[in-house]
Coordinates of C-alpha atoms in Angstrom, one line a residue:
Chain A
X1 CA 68.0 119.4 100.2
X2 CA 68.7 122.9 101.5
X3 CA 72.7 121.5 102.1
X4 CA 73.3 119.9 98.5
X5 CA 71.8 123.9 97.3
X6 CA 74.2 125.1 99.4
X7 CA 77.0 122.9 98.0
X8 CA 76.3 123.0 94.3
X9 CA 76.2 126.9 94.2
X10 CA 79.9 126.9 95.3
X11 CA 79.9 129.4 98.0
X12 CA 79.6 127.2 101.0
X13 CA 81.3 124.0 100.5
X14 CA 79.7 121.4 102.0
X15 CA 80.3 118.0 102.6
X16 CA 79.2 115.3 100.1
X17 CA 76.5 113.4 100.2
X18 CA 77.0 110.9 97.3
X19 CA 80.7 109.6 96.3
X20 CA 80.9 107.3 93.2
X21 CA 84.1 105.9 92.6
X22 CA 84.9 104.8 88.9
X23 CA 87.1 101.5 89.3
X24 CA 86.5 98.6 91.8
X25 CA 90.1 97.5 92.8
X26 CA 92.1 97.4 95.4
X27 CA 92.4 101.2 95.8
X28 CA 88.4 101.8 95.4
X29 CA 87.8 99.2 98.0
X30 CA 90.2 100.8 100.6
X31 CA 88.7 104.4 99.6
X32 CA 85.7 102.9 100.7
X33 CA 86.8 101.5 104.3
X34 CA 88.6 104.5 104.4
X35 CA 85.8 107.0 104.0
X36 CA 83.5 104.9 106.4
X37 CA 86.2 104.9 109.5
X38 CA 86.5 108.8 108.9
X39 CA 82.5 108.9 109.7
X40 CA 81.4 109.9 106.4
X41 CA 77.6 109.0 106.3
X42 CA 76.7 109.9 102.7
X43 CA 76.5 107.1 99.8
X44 CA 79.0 105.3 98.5
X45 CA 79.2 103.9 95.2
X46 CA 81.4 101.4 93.5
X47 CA 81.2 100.9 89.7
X48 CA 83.6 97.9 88.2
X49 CA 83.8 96.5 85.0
X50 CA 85.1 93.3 85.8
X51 CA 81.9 90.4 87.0
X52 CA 84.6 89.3 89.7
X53 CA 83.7 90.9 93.4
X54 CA 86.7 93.0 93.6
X55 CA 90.0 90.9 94.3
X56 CA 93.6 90.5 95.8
X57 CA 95.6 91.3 92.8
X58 CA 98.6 90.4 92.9
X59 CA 98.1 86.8 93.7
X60 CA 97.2 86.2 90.2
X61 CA 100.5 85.4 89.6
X62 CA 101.6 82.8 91.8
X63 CA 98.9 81.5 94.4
X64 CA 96.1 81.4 91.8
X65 CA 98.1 80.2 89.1
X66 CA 99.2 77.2 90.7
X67 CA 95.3 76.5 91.8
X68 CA 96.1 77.2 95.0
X69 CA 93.9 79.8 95.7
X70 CA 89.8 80.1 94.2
X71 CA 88.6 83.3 93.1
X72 CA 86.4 83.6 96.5
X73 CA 89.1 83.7 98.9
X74 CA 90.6 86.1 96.5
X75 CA 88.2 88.3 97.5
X76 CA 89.5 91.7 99.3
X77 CA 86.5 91.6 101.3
X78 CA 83.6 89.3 102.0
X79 CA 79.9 89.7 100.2
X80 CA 78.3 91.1 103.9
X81 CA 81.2 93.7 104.4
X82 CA 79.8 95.9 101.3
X83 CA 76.4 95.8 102.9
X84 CA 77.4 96.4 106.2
X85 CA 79.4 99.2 105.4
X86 CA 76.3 100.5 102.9
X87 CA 78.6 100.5 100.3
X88 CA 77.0 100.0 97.0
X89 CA 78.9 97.7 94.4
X90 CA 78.0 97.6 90.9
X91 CA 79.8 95.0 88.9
X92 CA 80.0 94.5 85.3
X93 CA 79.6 98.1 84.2
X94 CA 82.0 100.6 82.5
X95 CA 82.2 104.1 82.4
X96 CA 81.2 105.5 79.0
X97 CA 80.4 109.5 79.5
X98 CA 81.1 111.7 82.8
X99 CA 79.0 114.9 83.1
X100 CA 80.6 116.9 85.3
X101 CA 79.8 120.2 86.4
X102 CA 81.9 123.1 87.8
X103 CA 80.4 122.9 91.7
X104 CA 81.9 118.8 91.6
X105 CA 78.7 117.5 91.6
X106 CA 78.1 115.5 88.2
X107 CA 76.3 112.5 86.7
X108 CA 78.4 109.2 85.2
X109 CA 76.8 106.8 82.4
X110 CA 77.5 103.6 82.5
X111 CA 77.0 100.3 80.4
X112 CA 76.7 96.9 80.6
X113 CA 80.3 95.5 79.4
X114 CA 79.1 92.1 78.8
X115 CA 75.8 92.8 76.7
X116 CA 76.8 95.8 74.4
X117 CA 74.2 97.9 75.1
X118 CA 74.1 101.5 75.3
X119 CA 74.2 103.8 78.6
X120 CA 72.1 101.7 81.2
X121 CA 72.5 103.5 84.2
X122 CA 73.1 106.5 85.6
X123 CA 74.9 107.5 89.3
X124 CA 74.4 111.0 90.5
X125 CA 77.5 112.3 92.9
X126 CA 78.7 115.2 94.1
X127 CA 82.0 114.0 94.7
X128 CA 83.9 111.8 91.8
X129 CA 86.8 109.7 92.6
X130 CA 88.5 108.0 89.3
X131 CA 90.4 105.0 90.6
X132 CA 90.7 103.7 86.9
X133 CA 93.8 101.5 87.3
X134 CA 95.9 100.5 84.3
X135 CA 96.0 98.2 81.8
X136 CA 98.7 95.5 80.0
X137 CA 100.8 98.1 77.7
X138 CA 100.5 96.5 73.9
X139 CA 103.4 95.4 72.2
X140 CA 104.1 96.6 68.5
X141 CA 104.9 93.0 66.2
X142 CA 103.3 90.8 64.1
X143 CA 101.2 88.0 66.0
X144 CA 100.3 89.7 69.1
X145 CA 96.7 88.9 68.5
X146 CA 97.4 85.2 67.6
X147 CA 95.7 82.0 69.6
X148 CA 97.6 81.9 72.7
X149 CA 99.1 85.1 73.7
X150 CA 98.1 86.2 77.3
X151 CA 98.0 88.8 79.3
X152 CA 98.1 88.8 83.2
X153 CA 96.2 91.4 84.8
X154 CA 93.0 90.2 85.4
X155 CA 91.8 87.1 87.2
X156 CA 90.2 85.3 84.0
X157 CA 94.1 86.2 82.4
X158 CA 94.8 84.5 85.0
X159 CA 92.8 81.6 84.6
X160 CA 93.2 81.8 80.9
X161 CA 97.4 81.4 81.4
X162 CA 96.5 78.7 84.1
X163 CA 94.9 76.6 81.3
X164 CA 97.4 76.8 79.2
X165 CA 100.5 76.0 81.0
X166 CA 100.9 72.4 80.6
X167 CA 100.1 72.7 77.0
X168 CA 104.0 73.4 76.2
X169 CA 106.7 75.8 76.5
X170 CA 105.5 79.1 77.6
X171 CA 107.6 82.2 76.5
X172 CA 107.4 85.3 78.6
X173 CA 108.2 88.5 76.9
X174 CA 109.4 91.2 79.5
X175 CA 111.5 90.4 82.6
X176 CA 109.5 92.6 85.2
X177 CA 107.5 91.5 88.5
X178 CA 104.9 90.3 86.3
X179 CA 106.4 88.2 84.3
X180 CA 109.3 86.8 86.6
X181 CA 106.6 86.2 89.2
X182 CA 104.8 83.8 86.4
X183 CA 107.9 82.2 85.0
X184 CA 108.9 81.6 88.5
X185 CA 105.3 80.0 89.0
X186 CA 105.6 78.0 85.8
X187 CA 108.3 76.8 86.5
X188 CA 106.9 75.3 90.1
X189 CA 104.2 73.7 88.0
X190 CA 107.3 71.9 85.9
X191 CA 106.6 74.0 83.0
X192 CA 109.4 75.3 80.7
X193 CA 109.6 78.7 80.5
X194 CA 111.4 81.6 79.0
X195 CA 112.0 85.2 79.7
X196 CA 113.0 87.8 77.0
X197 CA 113.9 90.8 78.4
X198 CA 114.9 93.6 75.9
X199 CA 117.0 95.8 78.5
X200 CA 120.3 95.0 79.4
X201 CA 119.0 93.3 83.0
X202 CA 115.7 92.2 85.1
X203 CA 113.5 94.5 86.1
X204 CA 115.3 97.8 85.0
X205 CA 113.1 100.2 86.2
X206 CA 112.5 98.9 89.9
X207 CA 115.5 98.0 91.0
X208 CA 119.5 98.2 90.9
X209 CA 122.0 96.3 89.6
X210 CA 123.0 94.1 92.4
X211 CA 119.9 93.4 93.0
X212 CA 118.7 92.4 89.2
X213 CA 121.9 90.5 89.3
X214 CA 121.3 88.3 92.2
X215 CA 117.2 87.8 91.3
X216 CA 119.0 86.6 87.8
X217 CA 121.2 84.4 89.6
X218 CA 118.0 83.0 91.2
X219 CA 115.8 82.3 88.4
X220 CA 118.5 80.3 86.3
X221 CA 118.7 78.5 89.5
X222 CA 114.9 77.5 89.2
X223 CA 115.5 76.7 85.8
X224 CA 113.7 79.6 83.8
X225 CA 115.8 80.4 80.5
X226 CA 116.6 84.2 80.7
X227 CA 117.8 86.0 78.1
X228 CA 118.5 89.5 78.6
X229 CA 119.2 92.1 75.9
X230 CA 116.8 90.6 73.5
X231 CA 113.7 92.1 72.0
X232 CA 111.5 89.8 70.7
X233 CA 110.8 90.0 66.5
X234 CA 107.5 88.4 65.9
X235 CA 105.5 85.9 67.8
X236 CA 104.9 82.7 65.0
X237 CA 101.8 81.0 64.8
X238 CA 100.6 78.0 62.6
X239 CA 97.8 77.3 60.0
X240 CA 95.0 77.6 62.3
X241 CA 96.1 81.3 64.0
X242 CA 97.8 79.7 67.3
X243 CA 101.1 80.3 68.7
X244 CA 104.5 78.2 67.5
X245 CA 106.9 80.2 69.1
X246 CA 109.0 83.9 68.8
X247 CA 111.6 85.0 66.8
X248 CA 114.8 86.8 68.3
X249 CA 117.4 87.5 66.6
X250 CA 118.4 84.8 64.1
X251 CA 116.5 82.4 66.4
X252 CA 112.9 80.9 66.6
X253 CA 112.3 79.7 70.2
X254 CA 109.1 77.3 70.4
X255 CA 106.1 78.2 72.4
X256 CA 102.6 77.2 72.9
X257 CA 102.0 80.3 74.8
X258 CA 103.6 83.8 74.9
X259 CA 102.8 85.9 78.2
X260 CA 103.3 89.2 77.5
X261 CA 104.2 91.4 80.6
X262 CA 105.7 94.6 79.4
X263 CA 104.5 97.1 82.0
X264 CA 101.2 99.2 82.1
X265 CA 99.7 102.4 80.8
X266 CA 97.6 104.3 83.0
X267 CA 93.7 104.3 82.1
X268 CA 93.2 107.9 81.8
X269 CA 90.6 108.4 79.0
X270 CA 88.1 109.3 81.6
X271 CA 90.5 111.9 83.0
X272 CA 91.1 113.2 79.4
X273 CA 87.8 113.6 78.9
X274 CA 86.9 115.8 82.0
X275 CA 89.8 118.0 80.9
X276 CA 92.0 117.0 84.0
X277 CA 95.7 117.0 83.5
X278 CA 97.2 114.1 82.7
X279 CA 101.5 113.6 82.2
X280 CA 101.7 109.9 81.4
X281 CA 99.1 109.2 84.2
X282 CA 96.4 111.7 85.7
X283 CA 98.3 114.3 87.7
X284 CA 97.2 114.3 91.7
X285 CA 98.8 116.5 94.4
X286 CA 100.2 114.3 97.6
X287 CA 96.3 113.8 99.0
X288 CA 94.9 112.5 95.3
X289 CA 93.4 115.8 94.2
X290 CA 93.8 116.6 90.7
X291 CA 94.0 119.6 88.3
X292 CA 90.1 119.9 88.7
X293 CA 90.0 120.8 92.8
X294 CA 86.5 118.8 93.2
X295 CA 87.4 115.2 91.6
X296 CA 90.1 112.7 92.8
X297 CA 91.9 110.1 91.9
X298 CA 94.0 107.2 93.7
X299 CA 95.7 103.9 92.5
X300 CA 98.1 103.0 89.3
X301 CA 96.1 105.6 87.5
X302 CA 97.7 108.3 89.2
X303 CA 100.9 110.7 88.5
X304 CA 101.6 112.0 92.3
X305 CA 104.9 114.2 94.1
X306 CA 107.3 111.4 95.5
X307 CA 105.9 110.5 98.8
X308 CA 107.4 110.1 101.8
X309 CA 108.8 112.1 105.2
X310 CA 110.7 114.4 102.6
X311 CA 107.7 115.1 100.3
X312 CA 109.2 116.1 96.8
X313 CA 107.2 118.1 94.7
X314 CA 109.7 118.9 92.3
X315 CA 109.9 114.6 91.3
X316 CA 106.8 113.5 90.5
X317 CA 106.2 109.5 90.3
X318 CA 103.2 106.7 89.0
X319 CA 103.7 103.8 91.6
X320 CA 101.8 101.1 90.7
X321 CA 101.5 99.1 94.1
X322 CA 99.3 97.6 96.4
X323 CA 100.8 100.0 99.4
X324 CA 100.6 103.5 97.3
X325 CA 96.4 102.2 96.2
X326 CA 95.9 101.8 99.8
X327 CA 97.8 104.9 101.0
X328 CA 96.4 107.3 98.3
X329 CA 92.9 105.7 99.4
X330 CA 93.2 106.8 102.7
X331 CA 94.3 110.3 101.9
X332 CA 91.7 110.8 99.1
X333 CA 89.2 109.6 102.0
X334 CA 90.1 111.6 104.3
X335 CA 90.4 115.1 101.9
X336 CA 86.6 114.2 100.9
X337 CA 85.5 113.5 104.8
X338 CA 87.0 116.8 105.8
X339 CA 89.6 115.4 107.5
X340 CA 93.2 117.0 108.1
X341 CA 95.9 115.3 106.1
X342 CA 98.1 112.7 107.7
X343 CA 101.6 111.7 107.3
X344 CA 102.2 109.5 104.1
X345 CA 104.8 106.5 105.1
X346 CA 108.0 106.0 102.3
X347 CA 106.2 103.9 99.5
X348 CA 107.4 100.2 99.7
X349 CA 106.8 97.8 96.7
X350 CA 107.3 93.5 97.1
X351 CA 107.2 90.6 94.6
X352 CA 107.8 87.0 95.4
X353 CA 109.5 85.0 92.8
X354 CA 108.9 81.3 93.3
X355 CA 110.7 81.3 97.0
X356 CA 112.7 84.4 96.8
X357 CA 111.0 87.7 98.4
X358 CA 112.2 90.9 97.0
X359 CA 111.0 94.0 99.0
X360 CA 111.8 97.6 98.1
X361 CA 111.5 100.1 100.6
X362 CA 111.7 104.3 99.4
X363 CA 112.4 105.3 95.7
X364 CA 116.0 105.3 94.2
X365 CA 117.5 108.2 91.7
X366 CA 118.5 110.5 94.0
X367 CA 121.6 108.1 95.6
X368 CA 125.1 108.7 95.2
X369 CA 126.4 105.8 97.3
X370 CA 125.3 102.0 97.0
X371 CA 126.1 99.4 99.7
X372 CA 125.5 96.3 99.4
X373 CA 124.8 94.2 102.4
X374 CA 125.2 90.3 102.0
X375 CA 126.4 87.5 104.3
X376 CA 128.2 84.3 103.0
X377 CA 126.5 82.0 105.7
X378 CA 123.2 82.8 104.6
X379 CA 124.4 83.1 100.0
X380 CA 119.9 83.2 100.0
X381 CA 119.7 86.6 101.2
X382 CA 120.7 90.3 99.9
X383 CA 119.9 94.1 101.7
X384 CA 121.2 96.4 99.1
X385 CA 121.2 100.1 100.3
X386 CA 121.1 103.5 98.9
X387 CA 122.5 106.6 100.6
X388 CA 121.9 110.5 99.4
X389 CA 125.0 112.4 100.9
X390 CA 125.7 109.8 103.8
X391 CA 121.7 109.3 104.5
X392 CA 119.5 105.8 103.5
X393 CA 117.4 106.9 101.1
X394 CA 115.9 103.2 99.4
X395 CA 116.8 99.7 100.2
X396 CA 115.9 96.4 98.4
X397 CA 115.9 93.1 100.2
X398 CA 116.0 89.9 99.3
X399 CA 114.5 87.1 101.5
X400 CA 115.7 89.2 104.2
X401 CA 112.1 90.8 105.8
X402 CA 113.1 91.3 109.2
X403 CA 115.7 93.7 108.2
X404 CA 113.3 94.8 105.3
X405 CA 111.1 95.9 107.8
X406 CA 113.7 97.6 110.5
X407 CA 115.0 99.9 107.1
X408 CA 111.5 100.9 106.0
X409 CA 110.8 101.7 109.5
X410 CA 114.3 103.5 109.8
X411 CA 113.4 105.6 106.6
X412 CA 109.8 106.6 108.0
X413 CA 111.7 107.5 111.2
X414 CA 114.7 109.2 109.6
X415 CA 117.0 107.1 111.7
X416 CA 120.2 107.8 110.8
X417 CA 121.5 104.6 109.5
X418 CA 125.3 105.0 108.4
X419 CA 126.6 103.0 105.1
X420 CA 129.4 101.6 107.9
X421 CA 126.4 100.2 110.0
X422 CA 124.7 99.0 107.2
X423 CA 127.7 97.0 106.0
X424 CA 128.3 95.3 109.2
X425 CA 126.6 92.1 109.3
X426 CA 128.0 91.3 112.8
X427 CA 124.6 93.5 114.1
X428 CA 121.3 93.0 113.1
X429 CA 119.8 95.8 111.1
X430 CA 116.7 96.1 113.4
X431 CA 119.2 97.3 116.2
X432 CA 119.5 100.4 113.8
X433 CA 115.9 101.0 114.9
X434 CA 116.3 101.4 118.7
X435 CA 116.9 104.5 120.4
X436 CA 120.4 105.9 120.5
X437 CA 120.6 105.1 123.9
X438 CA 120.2 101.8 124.2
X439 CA 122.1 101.4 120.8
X440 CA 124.7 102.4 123.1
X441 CA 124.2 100.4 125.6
X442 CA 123.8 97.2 123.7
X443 CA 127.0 97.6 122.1
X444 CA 128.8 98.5 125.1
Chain B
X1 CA 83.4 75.7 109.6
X2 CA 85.6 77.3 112.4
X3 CA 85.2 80.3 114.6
X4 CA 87.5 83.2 115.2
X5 CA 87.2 85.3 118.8
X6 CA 89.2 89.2 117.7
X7 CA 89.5 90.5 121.1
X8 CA 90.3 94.5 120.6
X9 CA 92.6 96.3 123.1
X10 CA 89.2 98.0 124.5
X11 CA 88.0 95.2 125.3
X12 CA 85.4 94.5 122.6
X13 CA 85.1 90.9 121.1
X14 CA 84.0 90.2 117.3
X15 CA 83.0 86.5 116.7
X16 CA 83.6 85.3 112.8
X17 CA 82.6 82.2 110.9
X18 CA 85.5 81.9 108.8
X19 CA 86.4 79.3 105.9
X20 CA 88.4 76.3 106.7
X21 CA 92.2 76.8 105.3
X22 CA 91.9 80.6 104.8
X23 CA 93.8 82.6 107.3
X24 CA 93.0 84.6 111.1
X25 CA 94.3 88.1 109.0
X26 CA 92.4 87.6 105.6
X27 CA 89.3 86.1 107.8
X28 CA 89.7 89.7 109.8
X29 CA 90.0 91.8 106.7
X30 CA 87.2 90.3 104.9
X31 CA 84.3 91.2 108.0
X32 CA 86.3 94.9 108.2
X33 CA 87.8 93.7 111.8
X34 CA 89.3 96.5 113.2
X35 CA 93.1 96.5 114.0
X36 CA 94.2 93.8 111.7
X37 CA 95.7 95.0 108.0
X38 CA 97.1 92.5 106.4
X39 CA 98.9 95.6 103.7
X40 CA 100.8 92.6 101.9
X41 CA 97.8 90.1 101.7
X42 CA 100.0 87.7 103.6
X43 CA 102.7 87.1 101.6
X44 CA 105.2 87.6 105.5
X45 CA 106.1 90.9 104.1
X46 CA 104.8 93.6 106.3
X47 CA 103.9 92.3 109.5
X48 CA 100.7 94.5 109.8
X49 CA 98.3 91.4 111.1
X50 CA 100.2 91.3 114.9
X51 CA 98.2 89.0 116.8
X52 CA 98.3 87.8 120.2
X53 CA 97.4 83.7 120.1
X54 CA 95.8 82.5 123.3
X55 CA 98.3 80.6 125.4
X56 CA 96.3 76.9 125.2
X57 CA 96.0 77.7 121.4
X58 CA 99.4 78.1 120.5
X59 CA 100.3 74.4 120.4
X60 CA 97.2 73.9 117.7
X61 CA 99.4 75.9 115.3
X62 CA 103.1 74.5 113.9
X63 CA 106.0 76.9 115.6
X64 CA 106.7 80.7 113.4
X65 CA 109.5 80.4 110.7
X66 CA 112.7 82.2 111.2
X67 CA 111.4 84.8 108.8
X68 CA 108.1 85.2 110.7
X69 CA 110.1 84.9 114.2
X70 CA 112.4 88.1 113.4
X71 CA 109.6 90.0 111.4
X72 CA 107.7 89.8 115.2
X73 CA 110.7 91.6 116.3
X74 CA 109.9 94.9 114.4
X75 CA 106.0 94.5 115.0
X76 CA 104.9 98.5 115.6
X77 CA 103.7 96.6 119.1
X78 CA 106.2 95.0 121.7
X79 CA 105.9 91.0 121.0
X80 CA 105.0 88.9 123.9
X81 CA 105.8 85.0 123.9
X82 CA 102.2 84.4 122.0
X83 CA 102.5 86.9 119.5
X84 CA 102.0 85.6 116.1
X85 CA 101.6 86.7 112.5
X86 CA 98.0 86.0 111.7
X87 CA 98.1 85.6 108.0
X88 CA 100.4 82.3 109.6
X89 CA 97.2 80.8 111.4
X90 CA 95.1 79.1 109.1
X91 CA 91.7 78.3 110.1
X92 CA 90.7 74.4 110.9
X93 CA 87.5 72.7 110.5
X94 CA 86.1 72.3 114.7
X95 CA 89.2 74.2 116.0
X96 CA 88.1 77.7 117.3
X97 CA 90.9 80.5 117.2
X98 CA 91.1 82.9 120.1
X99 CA 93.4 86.2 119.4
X100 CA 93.8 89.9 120.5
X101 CA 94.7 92.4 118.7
X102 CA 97.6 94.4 120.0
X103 CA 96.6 98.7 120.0
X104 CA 99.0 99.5 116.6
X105 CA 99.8 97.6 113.7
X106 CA 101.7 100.7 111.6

């Protein structure tokens, strides 16, 4: 083809005619609908190791585990949308070897995962997109490998943990969505649970103090045992190789099971491999494209400038969330269909806890004012702000999402929302999103 | 088995079979039905799957919470008395579902 010639010798970039994406998640998925409503009419190939067509993930943690939910109607889209979008989905395969040349255009090998067997198959592209994702970090003491230590990533962790909750006393090391989302669950299911979190509060690197403080408040409520400040020792097992329970300090706490939820690492071996720059994730500028100008990457893999209306490319951040896979999707989509960029909304984050909805909205660390909005009709809900010299810059909710979704619309509008406003629970926040005018006139 | 009726703004209908207890937005982002997104996989958290309900339909479906009632509020489109959330609507064996999609969700 006289137009691939053209675009492998360099000098005339042309578009591509054959994407594969590496990774078959919520990210790759959206890359794909992406690409399609941009009018790109090349190929389009999906490579996933998991068996599972490619699924809603974080449900795994509270619809699925209470059996609400079956793996089908998990599903981020149905069987016919891949074919009638001509979107190719291999399942079941991993990534072994990447050739890649200097033009973009390249070859990936692939095995089965479930037989063992050497490089199978091969996908030709002349664009590569690594949506790799991340996977469970490992913790370092003794019994980690034992009979009845989880992880909860995947939907057969899922199912695995789903098994095993009415066995006994689950322990759940790390107080972080993950594993406050499953005690919360657990403990819906009349389970008895326990969270050992080794920082000083819940959830230390998402969200403030007032916030931690009330979701803490919460969970005792629901009956989950959390003990903060307390890393665990060693996980105990008996005779046979299963879990007993897990030492902290001076104390053995019994368990049947121990979830282990102690945040991810990014899966960048691929990356590595390629020679693309990698910082604790692979490095992408704000439209997914990294170090190497011709491949991309998008999702929890990714190490990207803070998005948002004031794009900082002095902060760079890894936001592992279903909003940033979707949002780096569509800008990876668009760079590869020869699109212009678009405007990147403020990154927004949410976890539900048994019945209490925590939403984040913007990123926190450049604040210098907190204010902390709460009402003592309604002791359920919280709206915690943060302000950068006078201006919102983040806010958190809890079981407020109206006024979750009148601040994230104020931050992607740069309304000026003042702390004294904020404060005021006489006026509804998503006043603050009308125009000045008839701000003015309402209150008149 | 139940039917779904997505009328867009332009005018164009999409008919889909959908499965009995799943909802209107994860039936419409399953078949790729345009104007529906669903960002927070219905978990009331984004309102991104604005629908408009048919008026003789709306009594088929219990009344929205509080928390669905004020999200509607900060829809990116103007809410009308049948404006609901879709990932609210869950689909019911016999009982076809008539909504339109308002022209922006974002």
């Amino acid at each position: 083809m006289p137009d691939l010639d053209r675009a492998r010798s360099g000098e005339h970039q042309t578009a591509p005619r054959a994407v594969v994406v590496v990774g078959a998640s919520h990210a790759a998925v959206q890359f794909a609908e992406s690409l399609r409503s941009n009018g790109f009419g090349g190929t389009v190939q999906l490579i996933g190791e998991e068996l599972h067509q490619p699924y809603n993930r974080p449900s795994l943690s509270k619809a699925y585990l209470k059996g609400e939910v079956t793996v089908e109607s998990l599903a981020l889209r149905g069987s016919n949308w891949y074919t009638d979008h001509s979107i190719d989905l291999t399942l079941g395969e991993r990534v072994v070897r990447i050739e890649h040349g200097k033009n973009g255009s390249g070859r990936v090998h692939t095995s089965k995962v479930h037989s063992g067997e050497n490089e199978v198959s091969s996908y030709v592209y002349d664009r590569l997109i690594l949506a790799t994702g991340a996977s469970p970090r490992k913790l370092n003491i003794a019994g980690t490998d034992a009979d009845g230590v989880v992880e909860l990533r995947s939907v057969d962790d899922a199912h695995s943990l789903r098994d095993r909750v009415a066995s006994g006393p689950v322990v759940v090391i790390g107080g972080g969505f993950i594993g406050l989302e499953a005690a919360a669950t657990i403990r819906s299911l009349g389970g008895t649970v326990t969270v050992l979190e080794a920082g000083p509060r819940l959830m230390g690197r998402a969200v403030g103090e007032a916030t931690a403080a009330f979701i803490l408040a919460a969970h005792r409520t629901m009956g989950v045992d959390v003990r903060l400040s307390t890393a665990p020792e060693a996980i105990l097992t008996d005779d046979h190789g299963a879990v007993r329970g897990v030492r902290v300090a001076g104390n053995d706490i019994a368990a049947s099971t121990v979830l282990i939820g102690v945040g991810v690492e990014p899966n960048i071996a691929l990356a590595e491999s390629l020679g693309l720059s990698c910082a604790a994730g692979i490095v992408v500028d704000h439209r997914g494209v990294t170090s190497e100008g011709t491949v991309l990457a998008i999702g929890d893999c990714t190490v990207q400038p803070h998005p948002g209306a004031d794009l900082d490319l002095e902060r760079s951040v890894r936001l592992e969330s279903v909003d940033n896979a979707v949002e780096q999707a569509a800008s990876a989509a668009r760079v590869v269909a020869g699109e212009p960029d678009s405007v990147r909304a403020v990154p927004w984050f949410w976890s539900d806890q048994g019945d209490w909805k925590l939403q984040i909205a913007g990123l926190t660390g450049t604040h210098d004012a907190v204010v902390v909005r709460s009402d003592p009709d309604r002791p359920r809900r919280l709206v915690v702000g943060y302000f950068t010299s006078g201006r919102l810059s983040a806010a958190e909710c809890v079981n407020a999402p109206a006024d979750f979704l009148a601040l994230r619309g104020a931050l992607n509008n740069g309304t000026l929302v003042t702390p004294e406003e904020f404060a005021d629970t006489s006026a509804p926040l998503k006043q603050l999103l009308k125009p000045q005018a008839s701000r003015a006139s309402a209150t008149a | 088995m139940s039917k779904v009726f997505y009328l867009q703004p332009d005018g164009v209908e999409k008919v889909i079979e959908g499965t009995d207890g799943e909802s209107v937005m994860t039936t419409a982002v399953k078949n790729g039905v345009r104007g529906i997104v669903g960002q927070c996989g219905g978990a009331l958290s984004c309102a991104t799957c604005h629908v408009f309900l048919a008026e003789d339909e709306l009594d088929n479906f219990s009344a929205p919470s509080e928390d669905e009632d004020d999200m509607l509020d900060c829809a990116a489109t103007d809410r009308e008395p049948n404006s609901r959330l879709s990932c609210q609507l869950l689909l019911r064996e016999g009982s076809d579902i008539h909504v339109t999609i308002p022209s922006s969700q974002l």
